[in-house]
Amino acid sequence: MIRKLVLGMLVSVSCTAALAQQDLSGRLYERSARVNELIRQNASRLDSQTQRQVLEQLSAIETLIARGGRPNPYPGNPAPPPLPPPGGARYLVRGDIENKGFTFEVTNLLGLYTQCTEFVKNQIGNSSVDDINVSIDFGPVQKLRNSSSYWKGETQVCNQIVDVARRSGITYDNSELAYIGTIEDKSFVFRGYSLLDINKQCESFVNASGLGSVDDITVSVNLGPVKTLRNSSSYWKGSFEVCQQILQQK
């Protein structure tokens, strides 16, 4: 009788533990899916410091799972290096803008542009720039000089660095469309999965910026070469005419 009671208790405890484990696994799946969706939606909008913090946390989680929750098998020694984060090859883009040094670790051109514009906004502002040095993965330094004028604002400055990176083999590698440039020196970034998305953003931007008469536009599609559009005979007026010029670029 006692033996049956003990066996019953063991079975009950085992079932309870199994249910608890199943519940934890379900919660883990749900939470990981939620985090993955947040990263997919917001990663490109995070500043470079936050992106690095997220990558460090993900690397630590990856390492913990790979060890099956076991502690470091080499106590007293440094932990093995974390597994490389997903997303393809990583590139180190280093240099300086008017003697202000930068280091960007990126997987594609969009990540480079995002980190670069954040840096320029915080460190350079709207100052005039005519001197940029860039090196990709510790390769030769590319010296960029604007001998006829100046680059101003984050879009003009970062387009120069993106151009070096693109010619060095770094690709756009993103499922979204990205139209990036300036309208009368006002910087814009329109991103979406269709031209309809891009057009809506463009019209809202033009209307909110009060750009009634426009004769000077620069635009890069998916961070390709920058195209300069000039209306030498008249002006493009209103959001329809202005955005039509931008969306016609491929």
Coordinates of N, CA and C in Angstrom, one line a residue:
M1 N 0.8 -1.2 0.0 CA 0.0 0.0 0.0 C 0.9 1.3 0.0
I2 N 1.9 1.3 0.9 CA 2.8 2.4 1.0 C 3.5 2.6 -0.4
R3 N 3.9 1.4 -0.9 CA 4.7 1.5 -2.2 C 3.8 2.1 -3.3
K4 N 2.5 1.7 -3.3 CA 1.6 2.3 -4.4 C 1.5 3.8 -4.1
L5 N 1.4 4.2 -2.9 CA 1.2 5.6 -2.6 C 2.4 6.4 -3.0
V6 N 3.6 5.9 -2.7 CA 4.9 6.5 -3.1 C 5.0 6.6 -4.6
L7 N 4.7 5.5 -5.3 CA 4.7 5.5 -6.8 C 3.7 6.5 -7.3
G8 N 2.6 6.6 -6.7 CA 1.6 7.6 -7.2 C 2.1 9.0 -7.0
M9 N 2.7 9.3 -5.9 CA 3.3 10.6 -5.6 C 4.3 11.0 -6.6
L10 N 5.2 10.0 -7.0 CA 6.3 10.2 -7.9 C 5.7 10.5 -9.3
V11 N 4.7 9.7 -9.7 CA 4.0 10.0 -11.0 C 3.4 11.4 -11.0
S12 N 2.8 11.8 -9.9 CA 2.2 13.1 -9.9 C 3.2 14.2 -10.0
V13 N 4.3 14.0 -9.2 CA 5.4 15.0 -9.3 C 6.0 15.1 -10.7
S14 N 6.2 13.9 -11.3 CA 6.7 13.9 -12.7 C 5.8 14.6 -13.7
C15 N 4.5 14.3 -13.6 CA 3.6 15.0 -14.5 C 3.6 16.5 -14.3
T16 N 3.6 16.9 -13.0 CA 3.6 18.3 -12.7 C 4.8 19.0 -13.3
A17 N 6.0 18.4 -13.1 CA 7.2 18.9 -13.6 C 7.2 19.0 -15.2
A18 N 6.6 17.9 -15.8 CA 6.6 17.9 -17.3 C 5.7 19.1 -17.8
L19 N 4.6 19.3 -17.1 CA 3.7 20.4 -17.5 C 4.3 21.7 -17.3
A20 N 5.1 21.9 -16.2 CA 5.8 23.1 -15.9 C 6.8 23.4 -17.0
Q21 N 7.5 22.3 -17.3 CA 8.6 22.4 -18.4 C 7.9 22.8 -19.7
Q22 N 6.8 22.2 -20.0 CA 6.1 22.5 -21.2 C 5.6 24.0 -21.2
D23 N 5.1 24.4 -20.1 CA 4.7 25.8 -20.0 C 5.8 26.8 -20.2
L24 N 7.0 26.5 -19.6 CA 8.2 27.3 -19.7 C 8.6 27.4 -21.2
S25 N 8.6 26.2 -21.8 CA 9.0 26.1 -23.2 C 8.1 27.0 -24.1
G26 N 6.8 26.9 -23.8 CA 5.8 27.7 -24.6 C 6.1 29.2 -24.4
R27 N 6.3 29.6 -23.2 CA 6.6 31.0 -22.9 C 7.9 31.4 -23.6
L28 N 8.9 30.5 -23.6 CA 10.1 30.9 -24.2 C 9.9 31.1 -25.7
Y29 N 9.2 30.2 -26.4 CA 8.9 30.3 -27.8 C 8.2 31.7 -28.1
E30 N 7.2 32.0 -27.3 CA 6.4 33.2 -27.5 C 7.3 34.4 -27.3
R31 N 8.1 34.4 -26.2 CA 8.9 35.6 -26.0 C 10.0 35.8 -27.1
S32 N 10.6 34.7 -27.5 CA 11.6 34.8 -28.6 C 11.0 35.3 -29.9
A33 N 9.8 34.8 -30.2 CA 9.1 35.3 -31.4 C 8.8 36.8 -31.3
R34 N 8.4 37.2 -30.1 CA 8.1 38.7 -29.9 C 9.4 39.5 -30.1
V35 N 10.5 39.0 -29.5 CA 11.8 39.8 -29.6 C 12.2 39.8 -31.0
N36 N 12.1 38.7 -31.7 CA 12.5 38.6 -33.1 C 11.7 39.6 -34.0
E37 N 10.4 39.8 -33.7 CA 9.6 40.7 -34.4 C 10.0 42.1 -34.1
L38 N 10.3 42.4 -32.8 CA 10.7 43.8 -32.4 C 12.0 44.2 -33.1
I39 N 12.9 43.2 -33.2 CA 14.2 43.5 -33.9 C 14.0 43.7 -35.4
R40 N 13.1 42.9 -36.0 CA 12.9 43.1 -37.4 C 12.3 44.4 -37.7
Q41 N 11.4 44.9 -36.8 CA 10.7 46.1 -37.1 C 11.5 47.4 -36.7
N42 N 12.3 47.3 -35.7 CA 12.9 48.5 -35.2 C 14.5 48.5 -35.2
A43 N 15.1 47.5 -35.7 CA 16.6 47.4 -35.6 C 17.2 48.6 -36.3
S44 N 16.8 48.9 -37.5 CA 17.4 50.0 -38.3 C 17.1 51.4 -37.7
R45 N 16.2 51.5 -36.7 CA 15.9 52.8 -36.1 C 16.7 53.0 -34.8
L46 N 17.3 52.0 -34.3 CA 18.1 52.1 -33.1 C 19.4 52.8 -33.4
D47 N 19.9 53.6 -32.4 CA 21.2 54.2 -32.5 C 22.3 53.1 -32.4
S48 N 23.5 53.4 -32.8 CA 24.6 52.4 -32.9 C 24.9 51.8 -31.5
Q49 N 24.9 52.6 -30.5 CA 25.2 52.1 -29.2 C 24.1 51.0 -28.7
T50 N 22.9 51.3 -29.0 CA 21.8 50.4 -28.6 C 21.9 49.1 -29.4
Q51 N 22.2 49.3 -30.7 CA 22.4 48.1 -31.6 C 23.5 47.2 -31.0
R52 N 24.6 47.8 -30.6 CA 25.7 46.9 -30.1 C 25.3 46.2 -28.8
Q53 N 24.5 47.0 -27.9 CA 24.1 46.3 -26.7 C 23.2 45.2 -27.0
V54 N 22.3 45.3 -27.9 CA 21.4 44.2 -28.3 C 22.2 43.0 -28.8
L55 N 23.1 43.3 -29.7 CA 24.0 42.2 -30.2 C 24.7 41.5 -29.1
E56 N 25.2 42.2 -28.1 CA 26.0 41.6 -27.0 C 25.0 40.7 -26.2
Q57 N 23.8 41.2 -26.0 CA 22.8 40.4 -25.2 C 22.5 39.1 -26.0
L58 N 22.3 39.2 -27.3 CA 21.9 38.1 -28.1 C 23.1 37.1 -28.2
S59 N 24.3 37.6 -28.2 CA 25.5 36.7 -28.2 C 25.6 35.9 -26.9
A60 N 25.3 36.6 -25.8 CA 25.3 35.9 -24.5 C 24.3 34.8 -24.4
I61 N 23.1 35.1 -25.0 CA 22.0 34.1 -25.0 C 22.4 32.9 -25.8
E62 N 22.9 33.2 -27.0 CA 23.4 32.2 -28.0 C 24.4 31.2 -27.3
T63 N 25.3 31.9 -26.6 CA 26.4 31.1 -26.0 C 25.8 30.2 -24.9
L64 N 24.9 30.7 -24.1 CA 24.2 30.0 -23.0 C 23.4 28.8 -23.5
I65 N 22.7 29.0 -24.6 CA 21.9 27.9 -25.2 C 22.8 26.8 -25.8
A66 N 23.9 27.3 -26.5 CA 24.9 26.3 -27.1 C 25.5 25.5 -26.0
R67 N 25.7 26.0 -24.8 CA 26.3 25.2 -23.7 C 25.2 24.4 -23.0
G68 N 24.0 24.5 -23.4 CA 22.9 23.8 -22.7 C 22.7 24.2 -21.3
G69 N 23.0 25.5 -21.0 CA 22.8 26.0 -19.7 C 24.0 25.7 -18.7
R70 N 25.0 24.9 -19.2 CA 26.1 24.6 -18.4 C 27.0 25.7 -18.2
P71 N 27.7 25.8 -17.1 CA 28.7 26.9 -16.8 C 29.9 26.8 -17.7
N72 N 30.7 27.8 -17.8 CA 31.9 27.9 -18.6 C 32.7 26.6 -18.2
P73 N 33.1 25.8 -19.2 CA 33.8 24.5 -18.9 C 35.3 24.8 -18.6
Y74 N 35.7 26.0 -18.7 CA 37.1 26.3 -18.4 C 37.1 27.4 -17.3
P75 N 36.8 27.1 -16.0 CA 36.7 28.1 -15.0 C 38.1 28.7 -14.8
G76 N 38.1 30.0 -14.6 CA 39.3 30.7 -14.4 C 39.9 31.2 -15.7
N77 N 39.5 30.7 -16.8 CA 39.9 31.2 -18.1 C 38.9 32.1 -18.7
P78 N 39.3 32.9 -19.6 CA 38.2 33.8 -20.3 C 37.3 32.9 -21.1
A79 N 36.0 33.3 -21.1 CA 35.0 32.5 -21.8 C 35.3 32.5 -23.3
P80 N 34.9 31.4 -24.0 CA 35.2 31.4 -25.4 C 34.5 32.5 -26.1
P81 N 35.0 33.0 -27.3 CA 34.3 34.1 -28.0 C 32.9 33.7 -28.4
P82 N 31.9 34.7 -28.3 CA 30.6 34.4 -28.7 C 30.5 34.0 -30.1
L83 N 29.4 33.3 -30.4 CA 29.2 33.0 -31.8 C 28.9 34.3 -32.6
P84 N 29.3 34.3 -33.9 CA 29.0 35.5 -34.6 C 27.5 35.7 -34.8
P85 N 27.0 37.0 -34.7 CA 25.6 37.2 -34.8 C 25.1 36.9 -36.2
P86 N 23.8 36.6 -36.4 CA 23.3 36.3 -37.7 C 23.3 37.6 -38.6
G87 N 23.1 37.4 -39.9 CA 23.0 38.5 -40.8 C 24.1 38.6 -41.8
G88 N 25.0 37.6 -41.9 CA 26.0 37.6 -42.9 C 27.3 38.2 -42.4
A89 N 28.2 38.5 -43.4 CA 29.5 39.0 -43.0 C 29.4 40.3 -42.4
R90 N 30.4 40.6 -41.5 CA 30.4 41.9 -40.8 C 31.6 42.7 -41.4
Y91 N 31.5 44.0 -41.5 CA 32.5 44.8 -42.0 C 32.8 45.9 -41.0
L92 N 34.1 46.3 -40.9 CA 34.5 47.4 -40.1 C 34.8 48.6 -41.0
V93 N 34.0 49.6 -40.8 CA 34.2 50.9 -41.5 C 34.8 51.9 -40.6
R94 N 36.0 52.4 -40.8 CA 36.7 53.3 -39.9 C 37.2 54.5 -40.7
G95 N 37.4 55.6 -39.9 CA 37.9 56.8 -40.6 C 37.7 58.0 -39.7
D96 N 37.7 59.2 -40.4 CA 37.3 60.4 -39.7 C 36.7 61.4 -40.6
I97 N 35.9 62.3 -40.0 CA 35.2 63.4 -40.7 C 35.7 64.7 -40.1
E98 N 36.4 65.4 -40.8 CA 37.0 66.7 -40.3 C 37.7 66.4 -38.9
N99 N 38.5 65.3 -38.9 CA 39.3 64.9 -37.8 C 38.5 64.3 -36.6
K100 N 37.2 64.1 -36.8 CA 36.4 63.4 -35.8 C 36.3 61.9 -36.2
G101 N 37.0 61.0 -35.4 CA 37.0 59.6 -35.7 C 35.8 58.9 -35.6
F102 N 35.5 57.9 -36.4 CA 34.3 57.0 -36.3 C 34.8 55.6 -36.6
T103 N 34.0 54.7 -36.0 CA 34.1 53.2 -36.2 C 32.7 52.6 -36.3
F104 N 32.3 52.1 -37.5 CA 31.0 51.5 -37.7 C 31.2 50.0 -38.0
E105 N 30.6 49.1 -37.2 CA 30.6 47.7 -37.6 C 29.2 47.3 -38.2
V106 N 29.2 46.9 -39.4 CA 28.0 46.8 -40.2 C 27.9 45.5 -41.0
T107 N 26.7 45.1 -41.4 CA 26.5 43.9 -42.3 C 26.1 44.4 -43.7
N108 N 25.6 45.6 -43.8 CA 25.1 46.0 -45.1 C 25.2 47.5 -45.2
L109 N 24.8 48.1 -46.4 CA 24.9 49.5 -46.6 C 23.9 50.3 -45.8
L110 N 22.7 49.7 -45.6 CA 21.7 50.4 -44.8 C 22.1 50.6 -43.3
G111 N 22.7 49.5 -42.8 CA 23.3 49.6 -41.4 C 24.3 50.7 -41.3
L112 N 25.2 50.8 -42.4 CA 26.2 51.8 -42.4 C 25.6 53.2 -42.4
Y113 N 24.7 53.4 -43.3 CA 24.0 54.7 -43.4 C 23.4 55.1 -42.1
T114 N 22.7 54.2 -41.5 CA 22.0 54.5 -40.2 C 23.0 54.9 -39.1
Q115 N 24.1 54.1 -39.0 CA 25.1 54.5 -38.0 C 25.8 55.8 -38.3
C116 N 26.1 56.0 -39.6 CA 26.8 57.2 -40.0 C 26.0 58.4 -39.8
T117 N 24.7 58.4 -40.2 CA 23.9 59.6 -40.0 C 23.7 59.9 -38.5
E118 N 23.6 58.9 -37.7 CA 23.5 59.2 -36.2 C 24.8 59.9 -35.7
F119 N 25.9 59.4 -36.2 CA 27.2 60.0 -35.8 C 27.3 61.4 -36.3
V120 N 27.0 61.7 -37.5 CA 27.1 63.0 -38.1 C 26.1 64.0 -37.3
K121 N 24.9 63.6 -37.0 CA 24.0 64.4 -36.3 C 24.6 64.8 -35.0
N122 N 25.2 63.8 -34.3 CA 25.7 64.1 -32.9 C 27.0 64.8 -32.9
Q123 N 27.9 64.5 -33.8 CA 29.3 64.9 -33.8 C 29.6 66.1 -34.7
I124 N 28.9 66.1 -35.8 CA 29.2 67.1 -36.9 C 28.2 68.2 -37.0
G125 N 26.9 67.8 -36.8 CA 25.8 68.7 -37.0 C 25.7 69.1 -38.5
N126 N 25.4 70.4 -38.7 CA 25.3 70.9 -40.1 C 26.5 71.7 -40.5
S127 N 27.7 71.4 -39.9 CA 28.9 72.0 -40.2 C 29.3 71.7 -41.7
S128 N 30.1 72.5 -42.3 CA 30.6 72.3 -43.6 C 31.7 71.2 -43.6
V129 N 31.7 70.3 -44.5 CA 32.6 69.2 -44.5 C 33.3 69.1 -45.9
D130 N 34.6 69.1 -46.0 CA 35.2 68.9 -47.2 C 36.4 67.9 -47.1
D131 N 36.5 67.2 -46.0 CA 37.7 66.3 -45.7 C 37.2 65.1 -45.0
I132 N 37.2 63.9 -45.7 CA 36.8 62.6 -45.1 C 37.8 61.6 -45.4
N133 N 38.2 60.7 -44.4 CA 39.0 59.6 -44.7 C 38.2 58.3 -44.3
V134 N 38.3 57.3 -45.1 CA 37.6 56.0 -44.9 C 38.5 54.8 -45.2
S135 N 38.4 53.8 -44.3 CA 39.0 52.5 -44.5 C 38.0 51.4 -44.2
I136 N 38.0 50.4 -45.1 CA 37.2 49.3 -45.0 C 38.0 48.1 -44.5
D137 N 37.6 47.5 -43.4 CA 38.3 46.3 -42.8 C 39.9 46.5 -42.8
F138 N 40.3 47.7 -42.3 CA 41.7 48.0 -42.2 C 42.5 48.1 -43.5
G139 N 41.7 48.2 -44.6 CA 42.3 48.4 -45.9 C 42.9 49.8 -46.1
P140 N 43.3 50.0 -47.4 CA 43.9 51.4 -47.7 C 42.9 52.5 -47.4
V141 N 43.4 53.6 -46.9 CA 42.6 54.8 -46.6 C 42.2 55.5 -47.9
Q142 N 40.9 55.7 -48.0 CA 40.4 56.5 -49.1 C 40.2 57.9 -48.7
K143 N 40.9 58.8 -49.3 CA 40.9 60.2 -48.9 C 39.9 61.0 -49.8
L144 N 38.8 61.5 -49.2 CA 37.8 62.2 -50.0 C 37.9 63.7 -49.7
R145 N 38.0 64.4 -50.8 CA 38.2 65.9 -50.7 C 37.1 66.6 -51.6
N146 N 36.4 67.5 -51.1 CA 35.5 68.3 -51.9 C 36.2 69.6 -52.2
S147 N 36.8 69.7 -53.4 CA 37.7 70.9 -53.7 C 36.9 72.1 -54.2
S148 N 35.6 71.8 -54.6 CA 34.8 72.9 -55.2 C 33.8 73.5 -54.3
S149 N 33.4 72.7 -53.2 CA 32.3 73.2 -52.3 C 32.4 72.4 -51.0
Y150 N 31.3 72.2 -50.4 CA 31.3 71.5 -49.1 C 30.1 70.5 -49.1
W151 N 30.3 69.4 -48.3 CA 29.2 68.5 -48.0 C 28.5 69.0 -46.7
K152 N 27.2 69.1 -46.7 CA 26.5 69.6 -45.5 C 25.4 68.6 -45.2
G153 N 25.2 68.4 -43.9 CA 24.2 67.5 -43.4 C 24.5 66.1 -43.5
E154 N 23.8 65.2 -42.8 CA 24.1 63.8 -42.6 C 24.0 63.1 -44.0
T155 N 23.0 63.5 -44.8 CA 22.8 62.7 -46.0 C 24.0 62.9 -47.0
Q156 N 24.4 64.2 -47.2 CA 25.5 64.4 -48.2 C 26.8 63.8 -47.7
V157 N 27.1 64.0 -46.4 CA 28.3 63.4 -45.8 C 28.3 61.9 -45.9
C158 N 27.3 61.3 -45.4 CA 27.3 59.8 -45.3 C 27.2 59.2 -46.7
N159 N 26.6 59.9 -47.7 CA 26.6 59.3 -49.1 C 28.0 59.1 -49.6
Q160 N 29.0 59.9 -49.1 CA 30.4 59.8 -49.6 C 31.0 58.5 -49.0
I161 N 30.7 58.2 -47.7 CA 31.2 57.0 -47.0 C 30.5 55.8 -47.6
V162 N 29.2 55.9 -47.8 CA 28.5 54.7 -48.4 C 29.0 54.4 -49.8
D163 N 29.4 55.4 -50.6 CA 29.9 55.2 -51.9 C 31.2 54.4 -51.8
V164 N 32.1 54.7 -50.9 CA 33.4 54.0 -50.7 C 33.0 52.5 -50.4
A165 N 32.1 52.3 -49.4 CA 31.8 51.0 -49.0 C 31.1 50.2 -50.1
R166 N 30.3 50.8 -50.9 CA 29.7 50.1 -52.0 C 30.7 49.6 -53.0
R167 N 31.7 50.5 -53.3 CA 32.7 50.1 -54.3 C 33.7 49.1 -53.7
S168 N 33.7 48.9 -52.4 CA 34.5 47.9 -51.7 C 33.8 46.6 -51.6
G169 N 32.5 46.5 -52.1 CA 31.9 45.2 -52.1 C 30.7 45.1 -51.1
I170 N 30.5 46.0 -50.2 CA 29.4 45.9 -49.3 C 28.1 46.2 -50.0
T171 N 27.1 45.4 -49.8 CA 25.8 45.5 -50.6 C 24.7 46.0 -49.7
Y172 N 23.6 46.4 -50.4 CA 22.4 46.9 -49.6 C 21.8 45.8 -48.8
D173 N 21.5 44.6 -49.4 CA 21.1 43.4 -48.7 C 19.9 43.6 -47.7
N174 N 18.8 44.2 -48.2 CA 17.6 44.4 -47.4 C 16.4 44.3 -48.2
S175 N 15.3 43.7 -47.6 CA 14.1 43.5 -48.4 C 13.3 44.7 -48.6
E176 N 13.5 45.8 -47.9 CA 12.8 47.0 -48.0 C 13.4 47.9 -49.2
L177 N 12.5 48.7 -49.8 CA 13.0 49.7 -50.7 C 13.4 50.9 -49.8
A178 N 14.5 51.6 -50.2 CA 14.9 52.8 -49.5 C 15.2 53.9 -50.5
Y179 N 14.6 55.0 -50.4 CA 14.8 56.2 -51.2 C 15.4 57.2 -50.3
I180 N 16.7 57.6 -50.5 CA 17.4 58.5 -49.6 C 18.0 59.6 -50.4
G181 N 17.8 60.9 -49.9 CA 18.4 62.0 -50.6 C 18.0 63.3 -49.9
T182 N 18.0 64.4 -50.8 CA 17.6 65.7 -50.3 C 16.7 66.4 -51.3
I183 N 15.8 67.2 -50.8 CA 15.0 68.1 -51.6 C 15.3 69.5 -51.1
E184 N 15.9 70.3 -52.0 CA 16.4 71.6 -51.6 C 17.1 71.6 -50.3
D185 N 18.1 70.7 -50.1 CA 18.9 70.5 -49.0 C 18.2 70.0 -47.7
K186 N 17.0 69.6 -47.8 CA 16.3 69.0 -46.7 C 16.4 67.5 -46.9
S187 N 17.0 66.8 -45.9 CA 17.3 65.4 -46.0 C 16.0 64.5 -45.8
F188 N 15.9 63.5 -46.6 CA 14.8 62.5 -46.5 C 15.2 61.1 -46.5
V189 N 14.5 60.2 -45.8 CA 14.7 58.8 -45.9 C 13.3 58.2 -46.0
F190 N 12.9 57.6 -47.1 CA 11.6 56.9 -47.3 C 11.9 55.4 -47.5
R191 N 11.2 54.6 -46.6 CA 11.4 53.2 -46.6 C 10.1 52.5 -46.6
G192 N 10.0 51.4 -47.4 CA 8.8 50.7 -47.5 C 8.9 49.5 -48.4
Y193 N 7.8 48.7 -48.5 CA 7.8 47.5 -49.3 C 7.2 47.7 -50.7
S194 N 6.8 48.9 -51.0 CA 6.2 49.2 -52.3 C 6.4 50.6 -52.6
L195 N 6.2 51.0 -53.9 CA 6.3 52.4 -54.3 C 5.2 53.2 -53.7
L196 N 4.0 52.5 -53.5 CA 2.9 53.2 -52.8 C 3.3 53.7 -51.4
D197 N 4.0 52.8 -50.7 CA 4.5 53.2 -49.4 C 5.5 54.4 -49.5
I198 N 6.4 54.4 -50.4 CA 7.4 55.4 -50.6 C 6.7 56.7 -51.0
N199 N 5.7 56.6 -51.9 CA 5.0 57.8 -52.3 C 4.2 58.5 -51.2
K200 N 3.6 57.7 -50.3 CA 2.8 58.3 -49.2 C 3.8 59.1 -48.3
Q201 N 5.0 58.5 -48.0 CA 5.9 59.1 -47.1 C 6.5 60.4 -47.8
C202 N 6.7 60.3 -49.1 CA 7.3 61.5 -49.8 C 6.3 62.6 -49.8
E203 N 5.0 62.4 -50.1 CA 4.0 63.4 -50.2 C 3.9 64.1 -48.8
S204 N 3.8 63.3 -47.7 CA 3.7 63.8 -46.4 C 4.9 64.7 -46.0
F205 N 6.1 64.2 -46.4 CA 7.4 65.0 -46.2 C 7.3 66.3 -46.9
V206 N 7.0 66.3 -48.2 CA 7.0 67.6 -49.0 C 6.0 68.5 -48.4
N207 N 4.8 68.1 -48.1 CA 3.7 68.9 -47.5 C 4.1 69.5 -46.2
A208 N 4.7 68.7 -45.3 CA 5.1 69.1 -44.0 C 6.2 70.1 -44.0
S209 N 7.1 69.9 -45.0 CA 8.3 70.8 -45.1 C 8.1 72.1 -45.8
G210 N 6.9 72.3 -46.4 CA 6.6 73.5 -47.1 C 7.4 73.7 -48.3
L211 N 7.6 72.6 -49.0 CA 8.4 72.7 -50.2 C 7.5 72.9 -51.4
G212 N 7.2 74.2 -51.6 CA 6.2 74.5 -52.7 C 6.8 74.6 -54.1
S213 N 8.0 75.1 -54.2 CA 8.7 75.2 -55.5 C 10.1 74.6 -55.4
V214 N 10.4 73.6 -56.2 CA 11.6 72.8 -56.0 C 12.3 72.7 -57.4
D215 N 13.6 72.9 -57.4 CA 14.3 72.7 -58.7 C 15.6 71.9 -58.4
D216 N 15.8 71.4 -57.2 CA 17.1 70.7 -56.9 C 16.8 69.5 -56.0
I217 N 17.0 68.3 -56.5 CA 16.7 67.1 -55.8 C 17.9 66.1 -56.0
T218 N 18.3 65.5 -54.9 CA 19.3 64.3 -55.0 C 18.6 63.1 -54.5
V219 N 18.9 61.9 -55.1 CA 18.2 60.7 -54.6 C 19.1 59.5 -54.9
S220 N 19.1 58.6 -54.0 CA 19.7 57.3 -54.1 C 18.7 56.2 -53.8
V221 N 18.6 55.3 -54.7 CA 17.7 54.1 -54.5 C 18.4 52.9 -54.0
N222 N 18.0 52.5 -52.8 CA 18.7 51.3 -52.2 C 20.2 51.6 -52.0
L223 N 20.5 52.9 -51.7 CA 21.9 53.3 -51.5 C 22.8 53.0 -52.6
G224 N 22.3 53.1 -53.9 CA 23.1 53.0 -55.1 C 23.6 54.4 -55.3
P225 N 24.3 54.6 -56.5 CA 24.8 55.9 -56.8 C 23.8 57.1 -56.7
V226 N 24.3 58.2 -56.2 CA 23.4 59.4 -56.0 C 23.1 60.0 -57.4
K227 N 21.9 60.3 -57.6 CA 21.5 61.0 -58.9 C 21.0 62.4 -58.5
T228 N 21.5 63.4 -59.3 CA 21.1 64.8 -59.1 C 20.1 65.2 -60.1
L229 N 19.0 65.7 -59.7 CA 17.9 66.1 -60.6 C 17.7 67.6 -60.4
R230 N 17.8 68.3 -61.6 CA 17.7 69.8 -61.6 C 16.7 70.2 -62.7
N231 N 15.8 71.1 -62.3 CA 14.9 71.7 -63.2 C 15.4 73.1 -63.6
S232 N 16.1 73.1 -64.7 CA 16.8 74.4 -65.1 C 15.8 75.4 -65.7
S233 N 14.7 75.0 -66.2 CA 13.8 75.9 -66.9 C 12.6 76.4 -66.0
S234 N 12.3 75.7 -64.9 CA 11.2 76.1 -64.1 C 11.3 75.4 -62.7
Y235 N 10.2 75.1 -62.1 CA 10.1 74.4 -60.8 C 9.2 73.3 -60.8
W236 N 9.5 72.3 -60.0 CA 8.5 71.2 -59.7 C 7.6 71.8 -58.5
K237 N 6.3 71.8 -58.7 CA 5.5 72.4 -57.7 C 4.5 71.4 -57.1
G238 N 4.4 71.4 -55.8 CA 3.5 70.5 -55.1 C 4.1 69.1 -54.9
S239 N 3.5 68.3 -54.0 CA 4.0 67.0 -53.7 C 3.9 66.0 -54.8
F240 N 2.9 66.2 -55.7 CA 2.8 65.2 -56.8 C 4.0 65.3 -57.7
E241 N 4.3 66.5 -58.2 CA 5.3 66.7 -59.2 C 6.7 66.4 -58.6
V242 N 6.9 66.8 -57.3 CA 8.2 66.5 -56.7 C 8.4 65.0 -56.5
C243 N 7.4 64.4 -55.9 CA 7.5 62.9 -55.6 C 7.6 62.1 -56.9
Q244 N 6.9 62.6 -58.0 CA 7.0 61.9 -59.2 C 8.4 61.8 -59.7
Q245 N 9.2 62.9 -59.6 CA 10.6 62.9 -60.0 C 11.4 61.8 -59.2
I246 N 11.1 61.7 -57.9 CA 11.9 60.8 -57.1 C 11.5 59.4 -57.4
L247 N 10.2 59.1 -57.5 CA 9.8 57.7 -57.7 C 10.1 57.2 -59.1
Q248 N 10.4 58.1 -60.1 CA 10.8 57.6 -61.4 C 12.2 57.0 -61.4
Q249 N 13.0 57.3 -60.4 CA 14.4 56.8 -60.3 C 14.4 55.3 -59.9
K250 N 15.3 54.6 -60.5 CA 15.4 53.2 -60.2 C 16.8 52.8 -59.8

